[in-house]
Structure formats: C-alpha cells, structure tokens
CSV table of C-alpha atoms and ligand atoms in Angstrom, one decimal:
chain,number,residue,atom,x,y,z
A,1,MET,CA,105.6,131.6,95.3
A,2,ASN,CA,108.0,128.8,94.3
A,3,LYS,CA,106.3,125.8,92.9
A,4,ILE,CA,107.0,122.7,95.1
A,5,PRO,CA,106.5,119.8,93.4
A,6,PRO,CA,105.8,115.9,95.2
A,7,PHE,CA,109.1,114.5,94.3
A,8,ASP,CA,111.9,115.6,91.8
A,9,VAL,CA,114.3,113.1,90.9
A,10,SER,CA,116.5,115.4,88.8
A,11,GLU,CA,118.0,116.8,92.0
A,12,GLN,CA,120.2,113.3,92.1
A,13,PHE,CA,120.8,113.6,88.6
A,14,LYS,CA,122.9,117.4,89.1
A,15,LEU,CA,124.9,115.5,92.2
A,16,ILE,CA,126.1,112.4,90.6
A,17,GLY,CA,125.2,112.8,86.6
A,18,ALA,CA,128.8,113.0,86.3
A,19,GLU,CA,129.7,109.9,87.8
A,20,ILE,CA,126.8,108.3,85.8
A,21,ASN,CA,127.9,109.8,81.9
A,22,ALA,CA,130.7,108.0,82.5
A,23,ALA,CA,129.7,104.3,83.8
A,24,VAL,CA,126.6,104.7,81.1
A,25,LEU,CA,129.0,106.0,77.8
A,26,GLU,CA,131.3,102.7,79.1
A,27,VAL,CA,128.5,100.4,79.1
A,28,LEU,CA,127.3,101.6,75.4
A,29,ALA,CA,131.2,101.3,74.7
A,30,SER,CA,131.3,97.6,75.5
A,31,GLY,CA,128.4,96.5,73.0
A,32,ARG,CA,127.1,94.4,76.1
A,33,TYR,CA,123.4,95.9,76.9
A,34,ILE,CA,121.3,92.8,78.5
A,35,GLY,CA,123.2,91.0,81.3
A,36,GLY,CA,126.7,90.4,81.8
A,37,PRO,CA,129.1,91.9,84.7
A,38,PRO,CA,126.8,95.0,85.6
A,39,VAL,CA,123.6,93.0,85.9
A,40,GLU,CA,125.6,90.4,88.1
A,41,GLN,CA,127.9,92.8,89.9
A,42,PHE,CA,124.4,95.1,91.0
A,43,GLU,CA,123.0,91.8,92.1
A,44,GLN,CA,126.0,90.9,94.2
A,45,ASP,CA,125.9,95.2,95.6
A,46,PHE,CA,122.1,95.1,96.4
A,47,ALA,CA,122.3,91.2,98.2
A,48,ASP,CA,125.1,92.7,100.3
A,49,TYR,CA,123.2,95.6,101.1
A,50,ILE,CA,119.9,93.9,102.1
A,51,GLY,CA,121.4,91.0,104.1
A,52,THR,CA,120.4,88.1,101.8
A,53,SER,CA,122.5,85.1,100.1
A,54,GLU,CA,120.9,85.6,96.8
A,55,CYS,CA,119.5,88.6,94.5
A,56,ILE,CA,117.6,88.0,91.2
A,57,ALA,CA,117.3,91.6,89.5
A,58,CYS,CA,114.4,91.8,87.3
A,59,ASN,CA,112.3,94.8,85.0
A,60,SER,CA,110.0,95.8,87.9
A,61,GLY,CA,108.5,95.8,91.1
A,62,THR,CA,105.5,94.4,89.8
A,63,ASP,CA,107.7,91.6,87.8
A,64,ALA,CA,109.4,91.1,91.1
A,65,LEU,CA,106.0,90.0,92.7
A,66,TYR,CA,104.7,88.2,90.1
A,67,LEU,CA,107.9,85.8,89.9
A,68,ALA,CA,108.0,85.1,93.6
A,69,LEU,CA,104.3,83.8,93.1
A,70,ARG,CA,105.0,81.8,90.7
A,71,SER,CA,108.8,80.6,92.4
A,72,LEU,CA,106.5,79.4,95.3
A,73,GLN,CA,103.7,77.6,92.7
A,74,VAL,CA,101.2,79.9,94.5
A,75,GLY,CA,98.2,79.3,92.1
A,76,PRO,CA,94.8,78.9,90.6
A,77,GLY,CA,92.6,77.5,94.2
A,78,ASP,CA,95.2,79.0,96.7
A,79,GLU,CA,94.5,82.4,98.7
A,80,VAL,CA,97.1,85.3,99.5
A,81,ILE,CA,96.3,87.8,102.2
A,82,THR,CA,97.5,91.3,101.5
A,83,THR,CA,96.4,94.5,102.2
A,84,PRO,CA,94.1,96.8,100.2
A,85,PHE,CA,95.4,100.3,100.6
A,86,THR,CA,98.4,100.0,98.3
A,87,PHE,CA,99.7,100.1,94.8
A,88,VAL,CA,97.2,97.6,92.7
A,89,ALA,CA,100.9,95.7,91.8
A,90,THR,CA,100.3,94.1,95.4
A,91,ALA,CA,97.4,92.2,94.1
A,92,GLU,CA,97.2,92.3,91.0
A,93,THR,CA,100.3,89.8,91.1
A,94,ILE,CA,98.5,87.8,92.5
A,95,SER,CA,95.7,87.7,90.7
A,96,ALA,CA,97.6,87.3,87.8
A,97,VAL,CA,99.2,83.5,89.0
A,98,GLY,CA,95.7,82.2,89.1
A,99,ALA,CA,95.1,82.9,93.1
A,100,THR,CA,92.7,85.3,94.9
A,101,PRO,CA,94.1,88.1,96.8
A,102,VAL,CA,92.3,88.3,100.7
A,103,PHE,CA,92.1,91.9,101.5
A,104,VAL,CA,91.7,92.1,105.2
A,105,ASP,CA,92.3,96.1,106.8
A,106,ILE,CA,95.7,97.9,107.7
A,107,ASP,CA,95.5,99.8,111.2
A,108,SER,CA,96.5,103.3,112.2
A,109,THR,CA,99.6,102.7,110.7
A,110,PHE,CA,98.7,102.1,107.1
A,111,ASN,CA,100.0,98.8,107.3
A,112,LEU,CA,98.1,95.2,107.9
A,113,ASP,CA,96.4,94.9,111.0
A,114,LEU,CA,98.0,91.2,112.1
A,115,ASP,CA,95.4,90.4,114.2
A,116,GLN,CA,93.1,90.5,111.0
A,117,VAL,CA,95.7,88.5,109.3
A,118,ALA,CA,95.2,85.8,111.7
A,119,ALA,CA,92.0,85.7,111.7
A,120,ALA,CA,91.9,85.6,108.0
A,121,ILE,CA,94.0,82.1,107.6
A,122,THR,CA,91.9,79.4,106.0
A,123,ASP,CA,92.5,75.8,104.2
A,124,ARG,CA,93.5,77.8,101.5
A,125,THR,CA,95.7,80.5,102.6
A,126,ARG,CA,99.2,80.0,101.0
A,127,ALA,CA,101.3,83.3,101.5
A,128,VAL,CA,100.9,86.9,103.1
A,129,VAL,CA,102.5,89.6,101.2
A,130,PRO,CA,102.9,92.2,103.3
A,131,VAL,CA,103.8,96.0,101.9
A,132,HIS,CA,106.2,98.0,103.9
A,133,LEU,CA,104.0,101.2,102.9
A,134,PHE,CA,105.0,104.8,102.4
A,135,GLY,CA,109.0,103.1,104.1
A,136,ARG,CA,107.5,102.0,107.0
A,137,PRO,CA,108.2,98.7,108.3
A,138,VAL,CA,105.3,96.3,109.2
A,139,ASP,CA,105.8,94.5,112.6
A,140,MET,CA,108.2,91.3,110.8
A,141,THR,CA,109.0,89.6,114.1
A,142,ARG,CA,104.8,89.3,114.9
A,143,LEU,CA,104.2,88.3,111.0
A,144,MET,CA,107.0,86.0,110.8
A,145,ALA,CA,105.6,84.1,113.8
A,146,ILE,CA,102.1,83.8,112.4
A,147,ALA,CA,103.4,82.3,109.3
A,148,LYS,CA,105.2,80.0,110.8
A,149,ALA,CA,102.6,78.8,113.0
A,150,HIS,CA,100.0,78.2,109.4
A,151,GLY,CA,102.8,77.4,107.3
A,152,LEU,CA,102.4,80.7,104.9
A,153,ALA,CA,105.5,81.6,102.9
A,154,VAL,CA,106.0,85.4,103.2
A,155,ILE,CA,106.6,87.4,100.3
A,156,GLU,CA,107.6,91.5,101.4
A,157,ASP,CA,106.3,94.1,99.2
A,158,CYS,CA,109.3,96.4,99.9
A,159,ALA,CA,108.9,98.4,96.5
A,160,GLN,CA,108.5,101.9,98.6
A,161,ALA,CA,111.1,100.7,101.4
A,162,THR,CA,114.3,100.1,100.1
A,163,GLY,CA,116.5,100.0,103.1
A,164,ALA,CA,113.9,100.2,105.7
A,165,ALA,CA,114.6,98.0,108.8
A,166,TRP,CA,112.6,96.0,111.0
A,167,ALA,CA,114.9,94.9,114.5
A,168,ASP,CA,117.6,96.0,112.7
A,169,ARG,CA,117.3,93.6,110.0
A,170,LYS,CA,116.9,95.0,106.4
A,171,VAL,CA,112.8,94.7,105.0
A,172,GLY,CA,113.6,91.9,102.1
A,173,SER,CA,115.7,89.9,104.1
A,174,ILE,CA,113.3,89.1,106.7
A,175,GLY,CA,110.2,87.0,104.7
A,176,HIS,CA,110.5,84.3,102.5
A,177,ILE,CA,110.9,86.6,99.6
A,178,GLY,CA,111.5,90.2,99.2
A,179,CYS,CA,110.4,92.2,96.1
A,180,PHE,CA,111.8,95.5,95.4
A,181,SER,CA,110.9,98.4,92.7
A,182,PHE,CA,113.5,100.6,91.1
A,183,TYR,CA,110.6,102.7,89.2
A,184,PRO,CA,112.3,106.2,89.3
A,185,THR,CA,110.4,107.7,92.5
A,186,LYS,CA,112.1,105.1,94.8
A,187,ASN,CA,114.0,105.6,96.8
A,188,LEU,CA,116.4,103.7,94.9
A,189,GLY,CA,115.1,104.7,91.3
A,190,ALA,CA,116.6,104.0,88.3
A,191,CYS,CA,115.9,106.1,85.0
A,192,GLY,CA,113.7,103.8,83.7
A,193,ASP,CA,112.3,100.5,85.1
A,194,GLY,CA,113.9,98.0,87.1
A,195,GLY,CA,113.1,95.3,89.9
A,196,ALA,CA,114.8,92.9,92.3
A,197,ILE,CA,114.0,89.8,94.4
A,198,THR,CA,115.7,88.6,97.4
A,199,THR,CA,115.7,85.5,99.4
A,200,ASN,CA,118.3,83.7,101.7
A,201,ASP,CA,117.1,80.3,99.8
A,202,PRO,CA,119.1,79.2,96.5
A,203,ALA,CA,116.6,76.5,94.9
A,204,ILE,CA,114.0,79.6,94.9
A,205,ALA,CA,117.0,81.6,93.5
A,206,ALA,CA,117.3,79.2,90.8
A,207,THR,CA,113.7,78.7,89.9
A,208,LEU,CA,113.8,82.8,89.6
A,209,ARG,CA,116.5,83.2,87.7
A,210,MET,CA,115.0,80.5,85.6
A,211,LEU,CA,111.1,82.2,85.4
A,212,ARG,CA,112.7,85.1,84.5
A,213,ASP,CA,114.7,84.1,81.7
A,214,HIS,CA,111.5,82.1,79.4
A,215,GLY,CA,112.0,79.3,81.9
A,216,ARG,CA,114.8,77.7,81.2
A,217,ARG,CA,117.9,76.8,83.0
A,218,SER,CA,120.5,77.0,80.0
A,219,GLY,CA,120.1,77.2,76.0
A,220,TYR,CA,116.9,76.7,74.4
A,221,TYR,CA,115.3,74.0,76.7
A,222,TYR,CA,112.7,75.3,78.6
A,223,GLU,CA,111.4,73.7,81.6
A,224,ALA,CA,108.6,76.1,82.8
A,225,LEU,CA,106.3,78.7,81.2
A,226,GLY,CA,108.4,82.0,82.1
A,227,VAL,CA,108.8,85.5,81.0
A,228,ASN,CA,111.1,88.0,79.7
A,229,SER,CA,112.3,90.2,82.7
A,230,ARG,CA,115.8,91.2,82.6
A,231,LEU,CA,117.3,94.7,84.4
A,232,ASP,CA,119.6,95.6,81.4
A,233,ALA,CA,123.6,96.6,81.6
A,234,VAL,CA,122.5,100.4,81.7
A,235,GLN,CA,120.1,100.5,84.6
A,236,ALA,CA,122.1,98.2,86.6
A,237,THR,CA,124.8,100.0,86.2
A,238,ILE,CA,123.4,103.2,86.9
A,239,LEU,CA,121.4,101.6,90.1
A,240,GLN,CA,124.9,100.5,91.2
A,241,ILE,CA,126.5,103.6,91.4
A,242,LYS,CA,123.0,104.9,93.4
A,243,LEU,CA,123.0,102.8,95.5
A,244,ARG,CA,126.1,104.0,97.4
A,245,TYR,CA,124.8,106.9,98.2
A,246,LEU,CA,121.2,105.2,99.6
A,247,GLU,CA,121.8,105.6,103.1
A,248,GLY,CA,123.1,109.1,102.8
A,249,TRP,CA,119.8,109.7,101.0
A,250,ASN,CA,117.5,107.8,103.4
A,251,GLN,CA,119.2,110.0,106.2
A,252,GLN,CA,118.0,113.1,104.5
A,253,ARG,CA,114.4,111.7,103.8
A,254,GLN,CA,114.2,111.1,108.2
A,255,THR,CA,116.2,114.8,108.5
A,256,VAL,CA,113.2,116.2,106.4
A,257,ALA,CA,110.2,113.6,107.9
A,258,GLU,CA,111.8,115.0,111.7
A,259,ARG,CA,111.3,118.8,110.5
A,260,TYR,CA,107.7,117.9,109.3
A,261,GLN,CA,106.9,116.2,112.3
A,262,GLN,CA,108.0,119.1,114.8
A,263,ARG,CA,106.7,121.9,112.8
A,264,LEU,CA,102.8,120.0,111.7
A,265,SER,CA,103.2,118.9,116.1
A,266,ARG,CA,100.3,121.0,117.4
A,267,LEU,CA,98.0,121.4,114.4
A,268,ALA,CA,94.8,120.8,114.9
A,269,GLY,CA,92.8,118.8,111.8
A,270,VAL,CA,95.8,116.6,110.9
A,271,VAL,CA,97.1,113.4,112.2
A,272,LEU,CA,101.0,112.9,111.9
A,273,PRO,CA,102.4,109.6,110.9
A,274,GLN,CA,103.7,107.5,113.9
A,275,THR,CA,106.9,107.5,115.0
A,276,VAL,CA,108.4,103.4,114.0
A,277,LEU,CA,110.1,101.8,117.9
A,278,ASN,CA,111.6,99.1,116.2
A,279,GLY,CA,113.1,99.6,113.1
A,280,THR,CA,113.9,102.3,110.6
A,281,HIS,CA,111.6,104.2,108.7
A,282,VAL,CA,112.9,105.6,105.0
A,283,TRP,CA,110.1,108.0,104.0
A,284,ASN,CA,109.3,107.2,100.4
A,285,GLN,CA,106.0,109.2,101.7
A,286,TYR,CA,105.3,111.7,104.5
A,287,THR,CA,101.7,110.8,104.5
A,288,ILE,CA,99.3,112.8,106.8
A,289,ARG,CA,95.5,112.6,107.3
A,290,VAL,CA,93.3,115.6,107.3
A,291,THR,CA,90.8,114.2,109.4
A,292,GLU,CA,86.7,114.3,108.4
A,293,ASP,CA,84.6,116.7,109.6
A,294,ALA,CA,81.9,114.2,111.1
A,295,GLY,CA,79.0,116.7,110.1
A,296,SER,CA,79.9,117.4,106.4
A,297,PRO,CA,80.7,114.0,104.9
A,298,GLU,CA,79.7,114.7,101.6
A,299,ARG,CA,82.4,117.6,101.9
A,300,SER,CA,86.3,116.5,101.9
A,301,PRO,CA,88.6,118.0,103.8
A,302,ARG,CA,91.3,116.6,102.4
A,303,ASP,CA,90.5,117.5,99.2
A,304,THR,CA,90.3,121.3,99.6
A,305,VAL,CA,93.2,121.2,101.7
A,306,ARG,CA,94.9,119.6,98.9
A,307,GLN,CA,93.3,122.3,96.1
A,308,GLN,CA,94.5,125.0,98.3
A,309,LEU,CA,97.7,124.0,99.0
A,310,GLN,CA,98.2,123.6,94.9
A,311,GLU,CA,96.9,127.1,94.9
A,312,LYS,CA,100.1,128.1,96.6
A,313,GLY,CA,102.4,126.1,94.8
A,314,VAL,CA,102.3,123.3,96.7
A,315,THR,CA,101.6,119.8,94.9
A,316,ALA,CA,100.6,117.2,97.6
A,317,MET,CA,99.4,113.7,96.5
A,318,VAL,CA,96.8,111.1,97.3
A,319,TYR,CA,98.0,107.6,97.5
A,320,TYR,CA,95.7,105.9,97.7
A,321,PRO,CA,92.3,107.6,96.6
A,322,LEU,CA,90.3,104.1,96.6
A,323,PRO,CA,90.9,100.4,98.2
A,324,LEU,CA,91.7,97.6,96.2
A,325,HIS,CA,88.6,95.6,97.8
A,326,LEU,CA,86.2,98.3,95.7
A,327,GLN,CA,88.3,99.3,92.2
A,328,PRO,CA,85.7,98.1,89.5
A,329,VAL,CA,88.7,95.3,88.8
A,330,TYR,CA,87.9,93.4,92.2
A,331,GLN,CA,84.1,93.8,92.5
A,332,HIS,CA,83.4,89.6,91.5
A,333,LEU,CA,85.3,89.8,94.8
A,334,GLY,CA,82.5,90.6,96.6
A,335,GLY,CA,84.2,94.0,98.3
A,336,SER,CA,82.1,96.5,99.7
A,337,ALA,CA,81.6,99.7,101.0
A,338,GLY,CA,82.1,99.4,105.0
A,339,GLN,CA,83.9,96.3,104.8
A,340,LEU,CA,87.3,97.6,105.3
A,341,PRO,CA,86.5,100.9,107.5
A,342,LEU,CA,90.4,101.7,108.4
A,343,SER,CA,91.4,101.4,105.0
A,344,GLU,CA,88.7,102.9,103.5
A,345,GLN,CA,88.7,106.1,106.1
A,346,ALA,CA,92.8,106.6,105.1
A,347,ALA,CA,91.7,106.5,101.3
A,348,ARG,CA,89.9,109.6,102.2
A,349,GLU,CA,92.1,111.3,104.3
A,350,VAL,CA,95.4,110.4,103.0
A,351,LEU,CA,97.9,113.3,101.9
A,352,SER,CA,101.2,113.3,101.3
A,353,LEU,CA,103.2,115.9,101.5
A,354,PRO,CA,106.3,116.6,99.0
A,355,MET,CA,109.2,114.5,100.4
A,356,PHE,CA,112.4,113.7,98.3
A,357,PRO,CA,115.9,114.0,100.5
A,358,GLU,CA,117.4,117.0,98.6
A,359,LEU,CA,113.9,119.3,100.0
A,360,SER,CA,115.6,122.4,101.6
A,361,SER,CA,114.2,123.9,105.0
A,362,GLU,CA,113.0,127.1,102.9
A,363,GLN,CA,110.8,124.7,100.6
A,364,GLN,CA,109.4,122.6,103.8
A,365,ASP,CA,108.8,125.9,105.3
A,366,GLN,CA,106.7,126.7,102.6
A,367,VAL,CA,104.9,123.7,102.7
A,368,VAL,CA,104.1,124.0,106.4
A,369,TYR,CA,102.7,127.6,106.5
A,370,SER,CA,100.7,126.8,103.7
A,371,LEU,CA,99.0,123.7,105.3
A,372,LYS,CA,98.9,126.1,108.4
A,373,ASP,CA,97.0,128.6,106.0
A,374,CYS,CA,94.7,125.4,104.8
A,375,LEU,CA,93.1,124.7,108.2
A,376,MET,CA,93.3,128.0,109.8
B,1,PLP,C1,105.9,101.1,93.2
B,1,PLP,C2,105.3,100.2,93.3
B,1,PLP,C3,104.5,98.2,93.0
B,1,PLP,C4,105.1,97.9,91.7
B,1,PLP,O1,106.6,98.2,90.9
B,1,PLP,P1,106.9,98.7,89.7
B,1,PLP,O2,108.3,98.9,89.3
B,1,PLP,O3,106.3,100.2,89.2
B,1,PLP,O4,106.2,98.0,88.7
B,1,PLP,C5,104.1,97.0,94.0
B,1,PLP,N1,104.1,97.5,95.3
B,1,PLP,C6,104.0,98.9,95.5
B,1,PLP,C7,103.8,99.2,97.0
B,1,PLP,C8,104.5,99.7,94.5
B,1,PLP,O5,104.5,101.4,95.3
C-alpha cells in the first residue's frame, strides 16, 4: 500500500530545483536580500500575468488582505461582508483594521451566495471580500454590479485561486483590489511566506507601497502607521521562475480534477464539485461532500470516510470543520448554530481529496478505489 499525501510540494522542486538553485545562489552572492531588481521584476511579471497595471509584493496573503483594507481606509464603524466558510485570515484582517465582518451564507458552489450579499448591505457597509474558494471563481460580473449599485469596494481574496478566471479575466483583476498568497501549498507557492496585491488604481498602489514599508514614501519620514511587509529577494526569484510553470501546473490540476469527476460520477453518498460555466477553476482543492445520513445525526459519515481512507494510506483533509461565525474568536458577534445553514452543512460534509499537479493516475486510482471501498 502506497501512502498518498494531500499535497506534495517537493515534486515541483524535483522538476525545477536546478534552475532555482542557480538563481538563488546568484541572489545570495549579490548581497541584496530585501527589495531590489528580483522583487521589482516579479511584481512586473505578476501584474502582467494577472492583467493589472500594478502589483505590490508583500509578506503573506494575510498581509495582502490587511493592507488592502487599510489602503481603502476601512476601519472602525465599517462593515465588510464576507463568507464564514474560508480560512480565518479573510475575516481576521477585517477585524484587525477595526471593522466588523458580516458573515453571509454560501451557496452550493461553496462560494458566497450573492443574493445574501445584496440583502446584507446596510448604511455601514464599505466593502465585500469574496473568496474564490478552492480555486473556483466567484460570479464577479454579478458581484461587481451589486457593489457598483451600492458604492462598495470589492477586495478579492485570491489566495487559493492564482490563475483562475471569470469571463476571460483573471481573478484579482476584476475587483478594486486582488489579494494573493504564495504560501507553499497554494497554486503558486514560494519556499516560505509571500503575498501580493494587484490593482489598476495607481493611487491605491502608491498607498499600499507606503503602508507595507512602515508608512513612508521615502527616507525616514512617516505619514501613516504602516507595517513591515516585504517580499524578500530570494522568494521573489523563486516565484519569478515558478510563475513560468503555473499555467502548466494549473492545467495538470484540471486534468486531475476531470479524472476525479469521471471516476466518481456514479458514486452514491457523495456530491462532486460543480463545473464552472463562465470561468476557469484552478483546483487548489478538489472537494467533495460526503452527505449526511439524516437518520443518524450523531455520527458524521464524512469523519468515518476520512478515517477509513487514512487506514488505506490516503490522507484527505477537511477545509473547514467549523465556519467562522461559530468560532470562539467571533462569539462576540452573536453568531449561532443554524444561522448560516449551508456553511454549517458544508463544514460537516466537505472532504478534500489528494490534489497536486504531479498526482499520477495510479495514485488517483488508489484514491478512487479506496473511496469506493469506504462507501460500499
Ligand atoms: C492561505 C489563505 C490566506 C492567507 O494567506 P497566507 O499567505 O497564509 O497569509 C487567506 N485567505 C485564504 C482563503 C487562504 O486560503
């Protein structure tokens, strides 16, 4: 029995390790480790790839979200609408700037239900943070129309969706600001932490550059309370190389996803991810639902299947087991069980199967046969 991990970032290094080693050694020999040509070149390459005029590199996807909110002066008294079915950073950063996250439910795609976004808008709403969860694009045409009608800013959380597109435009180029993470397991991953912010607005870009560098535009003069959030030259060099492979890797992920869709299509007890009609899914995760048996609510079929898969050597993951409105950190907002039923059901049912570009068809067969075994 071979063990199959949920992801394996070392496979990429086998392919391009020599190229990365040579480029990193050059940076090490140069003596310029923070900022400089590698960072500027990566910012240019990434802006070109996403299709924006501006890219501001920073230290993480979390910082990208925080800085984006700060650059629009979202703060105390403001409400920001987002999803509870996401990684904590999406909401944590809204709270960090002093604003209040307003959680609305998801739909069957795992992304924000846009009817509920429209219904949640109040006088205090300043922005919406959609998350392109698991690499699946949100319907940005409709979201931008809602935002425009109410004068709201849209900050896209693209952490799981580098390269995804909606209606032929890459995510991160459609809203006012796009936020990306280069955490190693993301579609474009660094060998450490990293992030980037994209926008077509030069004034916002200038503010973002100021905020990421201690609130200064030059020298030792500080006009705002900033942070230290720089991408270093080694990470920028690695990302510059990996960016050239990203389209190919995303296509490999799509091939893996199609094979899962075909081989699991008639399996009872699971619901497969829906296909995207007007965009490109980049499959950071391939996430199914193991549907609940209405008769025995005390037993989670998902947890049973996950454990049985583990015994067969297949590691499946649960993103995310508890939606944010029910987390201890957000109890003060008054969230309660049953309030956002589709997010809560997703948290009980989701199971992410092994997904990475290099996953072989033999490995995938083992995942599929193991899963079928568990559901017999
Ligand atoms: C990974 C992730 C982030 C945070 O990115 P970091 O680089 O880890 O700070 C934010 N939002 C979502 C949806 C993520 O998956």
